[in-house]
Amino acid sequence: NAGVTQTPKFQVLKTGQSMTLQCAQDMNHNSMYWYRQDPGMGLRLIYYSASEGTTDKGEVPNGYNVSRLNKREFSLRLESAAPSQTSVYFCASSPAGGLGQPQHFGDGTRLSIL
Amino acid sequence: QKEVEQNSGPLSVPEGAIASLNCTYSDRVSQSFFWYRQYSGKSPELIMSIYSNGDKEDGRFTAQLNKASQYVSLLIRDSQPSDSATYLCAVNRSGGGADGLTFGKGTHLIIQP
């Protein structure tokens, strides 16, 4: 019963490198989300996918792109990493859009940009 | 811009006492409210959800919502050292709820044995 699985768990990049963070959920949820968490800033929404085939910007989308590959998978791509993108990244999913749908989180990816 | 405000703490409570955590939000159309617990280095874990004015109880946890005052709280009865964590208040970003949550910065709770 895996829930939301994120890979990798840790990554160190150099400035300007690119990488993709992977997220998969096995709960048959329609909606998926990417957040970043920085000290003193709380969790902030980067991008979300309300349903398969749709993606939308959240609060802090600059420097990121996403792909909703299928209902299970939602990836986050950094095209040219910057030190300001050093953060902990969480993927989350929820059953469907609408009132009262809590989100379930993966274990996170700890990303350092040097 | 929608905001969710929490006292960052730390809030120190003796073991066995009631811990009271508070949260205010700015958007009157918000309809879904959640409390998450986050241990250091771990992911957020859902504790409570509440959608209607009043109290909702689940074991040692009680969530309270007052939409007129735009205020939501979490009470933890018979606090245990294992309750020591950061508690995040979250509110849906729009009435529909599909477009994610706005989180407060969290309250760091310490239960003193």
JSON list of C-alpha atoms in Angstrom, two decimals:
[
{"chain": "A", "resi": 1, "resn": "ASN", "atom": "CA", "xyz": [0.00, 0.00, 0.00]},
{"chain": "A", "resi": 2, "resn": "ALA", "atom": "CA", "xyz": [2.47, 2.62, -1.26]},
{"chain": "A", "resi": 3, "resn": "GLY", "atom": "CA", "xyz": [0.23, 5.73, -1.54]},
{"chain": "A", "resi": 4, "resn": "VAL", "atom": "CA", "xyz": [2.26, 8.55, -3.10]},
{"chain": "A", "resi": 5, "resn": "THR", "atom": "CA", "xyz": [5.80, 7.64, -4.18]},
{"chain": "A", "resi": 6, "resn": "GLN", "atom": "CA", "xyz": [8.43, 10.24, -5.02]},
{"chain": "A", "resi": 7, "resn": "THR", "atom": "CA", "xyz": [11.81, 9.67, -6.62]},
{"chain": "A", "resi": 8, "resn": "PRO", "atom": "CA", "xyz": [14.56, 10.49, -5.98]},
{"chain": "A", "resi": 9, "resn": "LYS", "atom": "CA", "xyz": [14.58, 11.12, -2.22]},
{"chain": "A", "resi": 10, "resn": "PHE", "atom": "CA", "xyz": [17.75, 13.23, -2.35]},
{"chain": "A", "resi": 11, "resn": "GLN", "atom": "CA", "xyz": [19.54, 15.02, -5.18]},
{"chain": "A", "resi": 12, "resn": "VAL", "atom": "CA", "xyz": [22.39, 17.49, -5.52]},
{"chain": "A", "resi": 13, "resn": "LEU", "atom": "CA", "xyz": [22.65, 19.51, -8.72]},
{"chain": "A", "resi": 14, "resn": "LYS", "atom": "CA", "xyz": [24.93, 22.17, -10.06]},
{"chain": "A", "resi": 15, "resn": "THR", "atom": "CA", "xyz": [23.52, 25.50, -11.19]},
{"chain": "A", "resi": 16, "resn": "GLY", "atom": "CA", "xyz": [22.22, 25.22, -14.74]},
{"chain": "A", "resi": 17, "resn": "GLN", "atom": "CA", "xyz": [21.66, 21.47, -14.70]},
{"chain": "A", "resi": 18, "resn": "SER", "atom": "CA", "xyz": [18.24, 20.04, -15.40]},
{"chain": "A", "resi": 19, "resn": "MET", "atom": "CA", "xyz": [16.34, 17.25, -13.74]},
{"chain": "A", "resi": 20, "resn": "THR", "atom": "CA", "xyz": [12.89, 15.74, -13.39]},
{"chain": "A", "resi": 21, "resn": "LEU", "atom": "CA", "xyz": [11.26, 14.81, -10.11]},
{"chain": "A", "resi": 22, "resn": "GLN", "atom": "CA", "xyz": [8.94, 11.85, -10.40]},
{"chain": "A", "resi": 23, "resn": "CYS", "atom": "CA", "xyz": [5.68, 11.24, -8.54]},
{"chain": "A", "resi": 24, "resn": "ALA", "atom": "CA", "xyz": [3.27, 8.32, -8.77]},
{"chain": "A", "resi": 25, "resn": "GLN", "atom": "CA", "xyz": [0.15, 7.49, -6.78]},
{"chain": "A", "resi": 26, "resn": "ASP", "atom": "CA", "xyz": [-1.68, 4.19, -6.57]},
{"chain": "A", "resi": 27, "resn": "MET", "atom": "CA", "xyz": [-4.90, 5.44, -4.93]},
{"chain": "A", "resi": 28, "resn": "ASN", "atom": "CA", "xyz": [-6.76, 6.16, -8.21]},
{"chain": "A", "resi": 29, "resn": "HIS", "atom": "CA", "xyz": [-6.84, 9.86, -7.31]},
{"chain": "A", "resi": 30, "resn": "ASN", "atom": "CA", "xyz": [-7.83, 12.39, -9.95]},
{"chain": "A", "resi": 31, "resn": "SER", "atom": "CA", "xyz": [-5.92, 15.44, -8.68]},
{"chain": "A", "resi": 32, "resn": "MET", "atom": "CA", "xyz": [-2.19, 15.79, -8.11]},
{"chain": "A", "resi": 33, "resn": "TYR", "atom": "CA", "xyz": [-0.02, 18.62, -6.80]},
{"chain": "A", "resi": 34, "resn": "TRP", "atom": "CA", "xyz": [3.56, 19.77, -6.43]},
{"chain": "A", "resi": 35, "resn": "TYR", "atom": "CA", "xyz": [4.60, 21.90, -3.42]},
{"chain": "A", "resi": 36, "resn": "ARG", "atom": "CA", "xyz": [7.91, 23.21, -2.21]},
{"chain": "A", "resi": 37, "resn": "GLN", "atom": "CA", "xyz": [8.75, 23.77, 1.46]},
{"chain": "A", "resi": 38, "resn": "ASP", "atom": "CA", "xyz": [11.38, 26.24, 2.57]},
{"chain": "A", "resi": 39, "resn": "PRO", "atom": "CA", "xyz": [12.35, 27.21, 6.13]},
{"chain": "A", "resi": 40, "resn": "GLY", "atom": "CA", "xyz": [10.11, 30.00, 7.39]},
{"chain": "A", "resi": 41, "resn": "MET", "atom": "CA", "xyz": [7.95, 29.94, 4.24]},
{"chain": "A", "resi": 42, "resn": "GLY", "atom": "CA", "xyz": [5.67, 26.98, 4.73]},
{"chain": "A", "resi": 43, "resn": "LEU", "atom": "CA", "xyz": [4.39, 24.85, 1.87]},
{"chain": "A", "resi": 44, "resn": "ARG", "atom": "CA", "xyz": [3.79, 26.67, -1.41]},
{"chain": "A", "resi": 45, "resn": "LEU", "atom": "CA", "xyz": [1.97, 25.29, -4.43]},
{"chain": "A", "resi": 46, "resn": "ILE", "atom": "CA", "xyz": [4.06, 25.14, -7.61]},
{"chain": "A", "resi": 47, "resn": "TYR", "atom": "CA", "xyz": [1.73, 23.43, -10.10]},
{"chain": "A", "resi": 48, "resn": "TYR", "atom": "CA", "xyz": [-1.31, 21.21, -9.94]},
{"chain": "A", "resi": 49, "resn": "SER", "atom": "CA", "xyz": [-3.31, 18.88, -12.14]},
{"chain": "A", "resi": 50, "resn": "ALA", "atom": "CA", "xyz": [-6.99, 18.81, -11.27]},
{"chain": "A", "resi": 51, "resn": "SER", "atom": "CA", "xyz": [-7.55, 15.84, -13.56]},
{"chain": "A", "resi": 52, "resn": "GLU", "atom": "CA", "xyz": [-5.71, 13.77, -16.14]},
{"chain": "A", "resi": 53, "resn": "GLY", "atom": "CA", "xyz": [-4.86, 15.93, -19.15]},
{"chain": "A", "resi": 54, "resn": "THR", "atom": "CA", "xyz": [-4.90, 19.28, -17.33]},
{"chain": "A", "resi": 55, "resn": "THR", "atom": "CA", "xyz": [-2.22, 21.27, -15.54]},
{"chain": "A", "resi": 56, "resn": "ASP", "atom": "CA", "xyz": [-2.29, 24.74, -13.99]},
{"chain": "A", "resi": 57, "resn": "LYS", "atom": "CA", "xyz": [0.08, 27.13, -12.29]},
{"chain": "A", "resi": 58, "resn": "GLY", "atom": "CA", "xyz": [0.08, 27.57, -8.54]},
{"chain": "A", "resi": 59, "resn": "GLU", "atom": "CA", "xyz": [1.66, 30.31, -6.43]},
{"chain": "A", "resi": 60, "resn": "VAL", "atom": "CA", "xyz": [5.31, 29.85, -7.45]},
{"chain": "A", "resi": 61, "resn": "PRO", "atom": "CA", "xyz": [5.53, 28.28, -10.95]},
{"chain": "A", "resi": 62, "resn": "ASN", "atom": "CA", "xyz": [8.50, 30.22, -12.36]},
{"chain": "A", "resi": 63, "resn": "GLY", "atom": "CA", "xyz": [11.43, 27.99, -13.30]},
{"chain": "A", "resi": 64, "resn": "TYR", "atom": "CA", "xyz": [9.37, 24.79, -13.34]},
{"chain": "A", "resi": 65, "resn": "ASN", "atom": "CA", "xyz": [7.38, 22.71, -15.81]},
{"chain": "A", "resi": 66, "resn": "VAL", "atom": "CA", "xyz": [5.09, 19.76, -15.19]},
{"chain": "A", "resi": 67, "resn": "SER", "atom": "CA", "xyz": [3.69, 16.80, -17.08]},
{"chain": "A", "resi": 68, "resn": "ARG", "atom": "CA", "xyz": [0.66, 14.74, -16.13]},
{"chain": "A", "resi": 69, "resn": "LEU", "atom": "CA", "xyz": [1.81, 11.59, -17.87]},
{"chain": "A", "resi": 70, "resn": "ASN", "atom": "CA", "xyz": [-1.30, 9.57, -17.00]},
{"chain": "A", "resi": 71, "resn": "LYS", "atom": "CA", "xyz": [-3.70, 9.33, -14.08]},
{"chain": "A", "resi": 72, "resn": "ARG", "atom": "CA", "xyz": [-1.02, 7.88, -11.81]},
{"chain": "A", "resi": 73, "resn": "GLU", "atom": "CA", "xyz": [2.02, 10.00, -12.63]},
{"chain": "A", "resi": 74, "resn": "PHE", "atom": "CA", "xyz": [2.81, 13.71, -12.34]},
{"chain": "A", "resi": 75, "resn": "SER", "atom": "CA", "xyz": [6.38, 14.91, -12.91]},
{"chain": "A", "resi": 76, "resn": "LEU", "atom": "CA", "xyz": [8.09, 18.20, -12.11]},
{"chain": "A", "resi": 77, "resn": "ARG", "atom": "CA", "xyz": [10.98, 19.44, -14.27]},
{"chain": "A", "resi": 78, "resn": "LEU", "atom": "CA", "xyz": [13.65, 22.01, -13.52]},
{"chain": "A", "resi": 79, "resn": "GLU", "atom": "CA", "xyz": [15.08, 23.05, -16.89]},
{"chain": "A", "resi": 80, "resn": "SER", "atom": "CA", "xyz": [17.98, 25.14, -15.57]},
{"chain": "A", "resi": 81, "resn": "ALA", "atom": "CA", "xyz": [18.41, 24.74, -11.82]},
{"chain": "A", "resi": 82, "resn": "ALA", "atom": "CA", "xyz": [19.16, 27.80, -9.68]},
{"chain": "A", "resi": 83, "resn": "PRO", "atom": "CA", "xyz": [20.31, 27.97, -6.03]},
{"chain": "A", "resi": 84, "resn": "SER", "atom": "CA", "xyz": [16.93, 29.56, -5.16]},
{"chain": "A", "resi": 85, "resn": "GLN", "atom": "CA", "xyz": [15.31, 26.24, -6.07]},
{"chain": "A", "resi": 86, "resn": "THR", "atom": "CA", "xyz": [17.07, 24.47, -3.21]},
{"chain": "A", "resi": 87, "resn": "SER", "atom": "CA", "xyz": [14.13, 23.13, -1.25]},
{"chain": "A", "resi": 88, "resn": "VAL", "atom": "CA", "xyz": [12.15, 20.10, -0.17]},
{"chain": "A", "resi": 89, "resn": "TYR", "atom": "CA", "xyz": [9.62, 19.16, -2.83]},
{"chain": "A", "resi": 90, "resn": "PHE", "atom": "CA", "xyz": [6.42, 17.33, -1.96]},
{"chain": "A", "resi": 91, "resn": "CYS", "atom": "CA", "xyz": [3.99, 15.68, -4.31]},
{"chain": "A", "resi": 92, "resn": "ALA", "atom": "CA", "xyz": [0.41, 15.19, -3.14]},
{"chain": "A", "resi": 93, "resn": "SER", "atom": "CA", "xyz": [-2.79, 13.70, -4.50]},
{"chain": "A", "resi": 94, "resn": "SER", "atom": "CA", "xyz": [-6.49, 13.90, -3.67]},
{"chain": "A", "resi": 95, "resn": "PRO", "atom": "CA", "xyz": [-9.49, 11.85, -4.80]},
{"chain": "A", "resi": 96, "resn": "ALA", "atom": "CA", "xyz": [-11.19, 14.53, -6.89]},
{"chain": "A", "resi": 97, "resn": "GLY", "atom": "CA", "xyz": [-11.77, 18.21, -7.10]},
{"chain": "A", "resi": 98, "resn": "GLY", "atom": "CA", "xyz": [-14.51, 19.57, -4.94]},
{"chain": "A", "resi": 99, "resn": "LEU", "atom": "CA", "xyz": [-15.32, 20.32, -1.35]},
{"chain": "A", "resi": 100, "resn": "GLY", "atom": "CA", "xyz": [-13.73, 18.34, 1.36]},
{"chain": "A", "resi": 101, "resn": "GLN", "atom": "CA", "xyz": [-10.99, 16.44, -0.40]},
{"chain": "A", "resi": 102, "resn": "PRO", "atom": "CA", "xyz": [-7.85, 16.22, 1.74]},
{"chain": "A", "resi": 103, "resn": "GLN", "atom": "CA", "xyz": [-4.48, 15.73, 0.14]},
{"chain": "A", "resi": 104, "resn": "HIS", "atom": "CA", "xyz": [-2.11, 12.85, 0.79]},
{"chain": "A", "resi": 105, "resn": "PHE", "atom": "CA", "xyz": [1.59, 13.57, 0.61]},
{"chain": "A", "resi": 106, "resn": "GLY", "atom": "CA", "xyz": [4.63, 11.66, -0.57]},
{"chain": "A", "resi": 107, "resn": "ASP", "atom": "CA", "xyz": [7.83, 11.49, 1.48]},
{"chain": "A", "resi": 108, "resn": "GLY", "atom": "CA", "xyz": [9.44, 14.38, -0.37]},
{"chain": "A", "resi": 109, "resn": "THR", "atom": "CA", "xyz": [12.55, 15.02, -2.46]},
{"chain": "A", "resi": 110, "resn": "ARG", "atom": "CA", "xyz": [15.34, 17.00, -0.83]},
{"chain": "A", "resi": 111, "resn": "LEU", "atom": "CA", "xyz": [17.03, 18.98, -3.58]},
{"chain": "A", "resi": 112, "resn": "SER", "atom": "CA", "xyz": [20.21, 21.05, -3.23]},
{"chain": "A", "resi": 113, "resn": "ILE", "atom": "CA", "xyz": [21.45, 23.32, -6.01]},
{"chain": "A", "resi": 114, "resn": "LEU", "atom": "CA", "xyz": [25.10, 24.33, -5.71]},
{"chain": "B", "resi": 1, "resn": "GLN", "atom": "CA", "xyz": [-3.60, 37.19, -2.05]},
{"chain": "B", "resi": 2, "resn": "LYS", "atom": "CA", "xyz": [-5.11, 34.55, 0.18]},
{"chain": "B", "resi": 3, "resn": "GLU", "atom": "CA", "xyz": [-3.32, 34.11, 3.47]},
{"chain": "B", "resi": 4, "resn": "VAL", "atom": "CA", "xyz": [-3.32, 31.66, 6.34]},
{"chain": "B", "resi": 5, "resn": "GLU", "atom": "CA", "xyz": [-1.76, 32.88, 9.55]},
{"chain": "B", "resi": 6, "resn": "GLN", "atom": "CA", "xyz": [-0.42, 30.83, 12.44]},
{"chain": "B", "resi": 7, "resn": "ASN", "atom": "CA", "xyz": [1.71, 31.64, 15.44]},
{"chain": "B", "resi": 8, "resn": "SER", "atom": "CA", "xyz": [5.06, 30.00, 14.72]},
{"chain": "B", "resi": 9, "resn": "GLY", "atom": "CA", "xyz": [5.75, 29.18, 18.37]},
{"chain": "B", "resi": 10, "resn": "PRO", "atom": "CA", "xyz": [7.32, 27.25, 19.86]},
{"chain": "B", "resi": 11, "resn": "LEU", "atom": "CA", "xyz": [4.28, 26.44, 21.97]},
{"chain": "B", "resi": 12, "resn": "SER", "atom": "CA", "xyz": [5.33, 24.52, 25.06]},
{"chain": "B", "resi": 13, "resn": "VAL", "atom": "CA", "xyz": [2.68, 22.43, 26.88]},
{"chain": "B", "resi": 14, "resn": "PRO", "atom": "CA", "xyz": [3.09, 20.02, 29.82]},
{"chain": "B", "resi": 15, "resn": "GLU", "atom": "CA", "xyz": [2.36, 16.37, 29.22]},
{"chain": "B", "resi": 16, "resn": "GLY", "atom": "CA", "xyz": [-1.29, 15.57, 29.92]},
{"chain": "B", "resi": 17, "resn": "ALA", "atom": "CA", "xyz": [-2.49, 19.16, 29.36]},
{"chain": "B", "resi": 18, "resn": "ILE", "atom": "CA", "xyz": [-4.56, 20.54, 26.49]},
{"chain": "B", "resi": 19, "resn": "ALA", "atom": "CA", "xyz": [-2.65, 22.05, 23.57]},
{"chain": "B", "resi": 20, "resn": "SER", "atom": "CA", "xyz": [-4.53, 24.77, 21.68]},
{"chain": "B", "resi": 21, "resn": "LEU", "atom": "CA", "xyz": [-3.39, 25.72, 18.17]},
{"chain": "B", "resi": 22, "resn": "ASN", "atom": "CA", "xyz": [-4.92, 28.61, 16.27]},
{"chain": "B", "resi": 23, "resn": "CYS", "atom": "CA", "xyz": [-5.20, 29.70, 12.66]},
{"chain": "B", "resi": 24, "resn": "THR", "atom": "CA", "xyz": [-6.84, 32.61, 10.83]},
{"chain": "B", "resi": 25, "resn": "TYR", "atom": "CA", "xyz": [-7.52, 32.86, 7.11]},
{"chain": "B", "resi": 26, "resn": "SER", "atom": "CA", "xyz": [-8.20, 35.81, 4.85]},
{"chain": "B", "resi": 27, "resn": "ASP", "atom": "CA", "xyz": [-10.58, 34.48, 2.17]},
{"chain": "B", "resi": 28, "resn": "ARG", "atom": "CA", "xyz": [-14.21, 34.40, 3.21]},
{"chain": "B", "resi": 29, "resn": "VAL", "atom": "CA", "xyz": [-15.17, 31.95, 0.42]},
{"chain": "B", "resi": 30, "resn": "SER", "atom": "CA", "xyz": [-12.91, 29.21, 1.81]},
{"chain": "B", "resi": 31, "resn": "GLN", "atom": "CA", "xyz": [-14.92, 26.07, 2.54]},
{"chain": "B", "resi": 32, "resn": "SER", "atom": "CA", "xyz": [-12.46, 23.30, 3.41]},
{"chain": "B", "resi": 33, "resn": "PHE", "atom": "CA", "xyz": [-10.05, 23.42, 6.33]},
{"chain": "B", "resi": 34, "resn": "PHE", "atom": "CA", "xyz": [-7.39, 20.94, 7.30]},
{"chain": "B", "resi": 35, "resn": "TRP", "atom": "CA", "xyz": [-4.86, 20.35, 10.04]},
{"chain": "B", "resi": 36, "resn": "TYR", "atom": "CA", "xyz": [-1.67, 18.47, 9.17]},
{"chain": "B", "resi": 37, "resn": "ARG", "atom": "CA", "xyz": [1.04, 17.26, 11.55]},
{"chain": "B", "resi": 38, "resn": "GLN", "atom": "CA", "xyz": [4.64, 17.27, 10.35]},
{"chain": "B", "resi": 39, "resn": "TYR", "atom": "CA", "xyz": [7.50, 15.68, 12.23]},
{"chain": "B", "resi": 40, "resn": "SER", "atom": "CA", "xyz": [10.97, 17.05, 11.54]},
{"chain": "B", "resi": 41, "resn": "GLY", "atom": "CA", "xyz": [12.28, 15.73, 8.24]},
{"chain": "B", "resi": 42, "resn": "LYS", "atom": "CA", "xyz": [9.01, 14.00, 7.39]},
{"chain": "B", "resi": 43, "resn": "SER", "atom": "CA", "xyz": [6.04, 14.72, 5.16]},
{"chain": "B", "resi": 44, "resn": "PRO", "atom": "CA", "xyz": [2.76, 16.33, 6.30]},
{"chain": "B", "resi": 45, "resn": "GLU", "atom": "CA", "xyz": [0.22, 13.88, 7.71]},
{"chain": "B", "resi": 46, "resn": "LEU", "atom": "CA", "xyz": [-3.51, 14.70, 7.76]},
{"chain": "B", "resi": 47, "resn": "ILE", "atom": "CA", "xyz": [-4.90, 14.99, 11.31]},
{"chain": "B", "resi": 48, "resn": "MET", "atom": "CA", "xyz": [-8.30, 16.59, 10.90]},
{"chain": "B", "resi": 49, "resn": "SER", "atom": "CA", "xyz": [-10.59, 18.10, 8.28]},
{"chain": "B", "resi": 50, "resn": "ILE", "atom": "CA", "xyz": [-13.55, 20.39, 8.98]},
{"chain": "B", "resi": 51, "resn": "TYR", "atom": "CA", "xyz": [-16.04, 22.07, 6.68]},
{"chain": "B", "resi": 52, "resn": "SER", "atom": "CA", "xyz": [-18.90, 23.37, 8.85]},
{"chain": "B", "resi": 53, "resn": "ASN", "atom": "CA", "xyz": [-19.05, 25.81, 11.74]},
{"chain": "B", "resi": 54, "resn": "GLY", "atom": "CA", "xyz": [-18.68, 24.20, 15.14]},
{"chain": "B", "resi": 55, "resn": "ASP", "atom": "CA", "xyz": [-16.60, 21.41, 16.60]},
{"chain": "B", "resi": 56, "resn": "LYS", "atom": "CA", "xyz": [-15.44, 18.11, 15.15]},
{"chain": "B", "resi": 57, "resn": "GLU", "atom": "CA", "xyz": [-13.90, 15.51, 17.44]},
{"chain": "B", "resi": 58, "resn": "ASP", "atom": "CA", "xyz": [-11.67, 12.55, 16.56]},
{"chain": "B", "resi": 59, "resn": "GLY", "atom": "CA", "xyz": [-10.07, 10.81, 19.51]},
{"chain": "B", "resi": 60, "resn": "ARG", "atom": "CA", "xyz": [-7.88, 13.27, 21.39]},
{"chain": "B", "resi": 61, "resn": "PHE", "atom": "CA", "xyz": [-8.21, 15.88, 18.63]},
{"chain": "B", "resi": 62, "resn": "THR", "atom": "CA", "xyz": [-10.94, 18.50, 18.25]},
{"chain": "B", "resi": 63, "resn": "ALA", "atom": "CA", "xyz": [-11.11, 20.94, 15.35]},
{"chain": "B", "resi": 64, "resn": "GLN", "atom": "CA", "xyz": [-13.15, 24.11, 15.75]},
{"chain": "B", "resi": 65, "resn": "LEU", "atom": "CA", "xyz": [-14.33, 26.35, 12.91]},
{"chain": "B", "resi": 66, "resn": "ASN", "atom": "CA", "xyz": [-15.84, 29.83, 13.05]},
{"chain": "B", "resi": 67, "resn": "LYS", "atom": "CA", "xyz": [-16.39, 31.13, 9.53]},
{"chain": "B", "resi": 68, "resn": "ALA", "atom": "CA", "xyz": [-17.76, 34.48, 10.69]},
{"chain": "B", "resi": 69, "resn": "SER", "atom": "CA", "xyz": [-14.48, 35.18, 12.49]},
{"chain": "B", "resi": 70, "resn": "GLN", "atom": "CA", "xyz": [-12.42, 33.35, 9.83]},
{"chain": "B", "resi": 71, "resn": "TYR", "atom": "CA", "xyz": [-10.83, 31.29, 12.55]},
{"chain": "B", "resi": 72, "resn": "VAL", "atom": "CA", "xyz": [-10.01, 27.60, 12.87]},
{"chain": "B", "resi": 73, "resn": "SER", "atom": "CA", "xyz": [-8.36, 25.88, 15.82]},
{"chain": "B", "resi": 74, "resn": "LEU", "atom": "CA", "xyz": [-7.08, 22.48, 16.88]},
{"chain": "B", "resi": 75, "resn": "LEU", "atom": "CA", "xyz": [-7.25, 21.19, 20.44]},
{"chain": "B", "resi": 76, "resn": "ILE", "atom": "CA", "xyz": [-5.16, 18.22, 21.55]},
{"chain": "B", "resi": 77, "resn": "ARG", "atom": "CA", "xyz": [-6.32, 16.70, 24.82]},
{"chain": "B", "resi": 78, "resn": "ASP", "atom": "CA", "xyz": [-4.07, 14.65, 27.12]},
{"chain": "B", "resi": 79, "resn": "SER", "atom": "CA", "xyz": [-0.99, 15.82, 25.20]},
{"chain": "B", "resi": 80, "resn": "GLN", "atom": "CA", "xyz": [1.76, 13.24, 24.78]},
{"chain": "B", "resi": 81, "resn": "PRO", "atom": "CA", "xyz": [5.47, 13.72, 23.98]},
{"chain": "B", "resi": 82, "resn": "SER", "atom": "CA", "xyz": [4.74, 12.03, 20.63]},
{"chain": "B", "resi": 83, "resn": "ASP", "atom": "CA", "xyz": [2.50, 15.01, 19.78]},
{"chain": "B", "resi": 84, "resn": "SER", "atom": "CA", "xyz": [5.59, 17.22, 19.59]},
{"chain": "B", "resi": 85, "resn": "ALA", "atom": "CA", "xyz": [5.69, 18.33, 15.96]},
{"chain": "B", "resi": 86, "resn": "THR", "atom": "CA", "xyz": [4.86, 21.22, 13.67]},
{"chain": "B", "resi": 87, "resn": "TYR", "atom": "CA", "xyz": [1.13, 21.62, 13.00]},
{"chain": "B", "resi": 88, "resn": "LEU", "atom": "CA", "xyz": [0.12, 23.09, 9.65]},
{"chain": "B", "resi": 89, "resn": "CYS", "atom": "CA", "xyz": [-3.22, 24.75, 9.01]},
{"chain": "B", "resi": 90, "resn": "ALA", "atom": "CA", "xyz": [-4.42, 24.54, 5.38]},
{"chain": "B", "resi": 91, "resn": "VAL", "atom": "CA", "xyz": [-7.34, 26.08, 3.52]},
{"chain": "B", "resi": 92, "resn": "ASN", "atom": "CA", "xyz": [-8.60, 25.32, 0.01]},
{"chain": "B", "resi": 93, "resn": "ARG", "atom": "CA", "xyz": [-7.48, 27.92, -2.55]},
{"chain": "B", "resi": 94, "resn": "SER", "atom": "CA", "xyz": [-10.90, 28.34, -4.06]},
{"chain": "B", "resi": 95, "resn": "GLY", "atom": "CA", "xyz": [-14.47, 27.28, -3.45]},
{"chain": "B", "resi": 96, "resn": "GLY", "atom": "CA", "xyz": [-14.13, 24.31, -5.78]},
{"chain": "B", "resi": 97, "resn": "GLY", "atom": "CA", "xyz": [-11.23, 22.76, -3.97]},
{"chain": "B", "resi": 98, "resn": "ALA", "atom": "CA", "xyz": [-9.42, 21.16, -6.92]},
{"chain": "B", "resi": 99, "resn": "ASP", "atom": "CA", "xyz": [-6.73, 23.79, -7.20]},
{"chain": "B", "resi": 100, "resn": "GLY", "atom": "CA", "xyz": [-4.72, 23.00, -4.12]},
{"chain": "B", "resi": 101, "resn": "LEU", "atom": "CA", "xyz": [-4.30, 24.27, -0.59]},
{"chain": "B", "resi": 102, "resn": "THR", "atom": "CA", "xyz": [-2.86, 27.40, 0.98]},
{"chain": "B", "resi": 103, "resn": "PHE", "atom": "CA", "xyz": [-0.82, 26.51, 4.05]},
{"chain": "B", "resi": 104, "resn": "GLY", "atom": "CA", "xyz": [0.13, 28.51, 7.09]},
{"chain": "B", "resi": 105, "resn": "LYS", "atom": "CA", "xyz": [3.77, 28.46, 8.12]},
{"chain": "B", "resi": 106, "resn": "GLY", "atom": "CA", "xyz": [3.00, 26.11, 10.98]},
{"chain": "B", "resi": 107, "resn": "THR", "atom": "CA", "xyz": [3.12, 26.12, 14.78]},
{"chain": "B", "resi": 108, "resn": "HIS", "atom": "CA", "xyz": [5.93, 24.22, 16.47]},
{"chain": "B", "resi": 109, "resn": "LEU", "atom": "CA", "xyz": [4.46, 22.35, 19.43]},
{"chain": "B", "resi": 110, "resn": "ILE", "atom": "CA", "xyz": [6.63, 20.94, 22.23]},
{"chain": "B", "resi": 111, "resn": "ILE", "atom": "CA", "xyz": [5.10, 18.61, 24.83]},
{"chain": "B", "resi": 112, "resn": "GLN", "atom": "CA", "xyz": [7.21, 18.64, 27.97]},
{"chain": "B", "resi": 113, "resn": "PRO", "atom": "CA", "xyz": [7.37, 15.29, 29.84]}
]
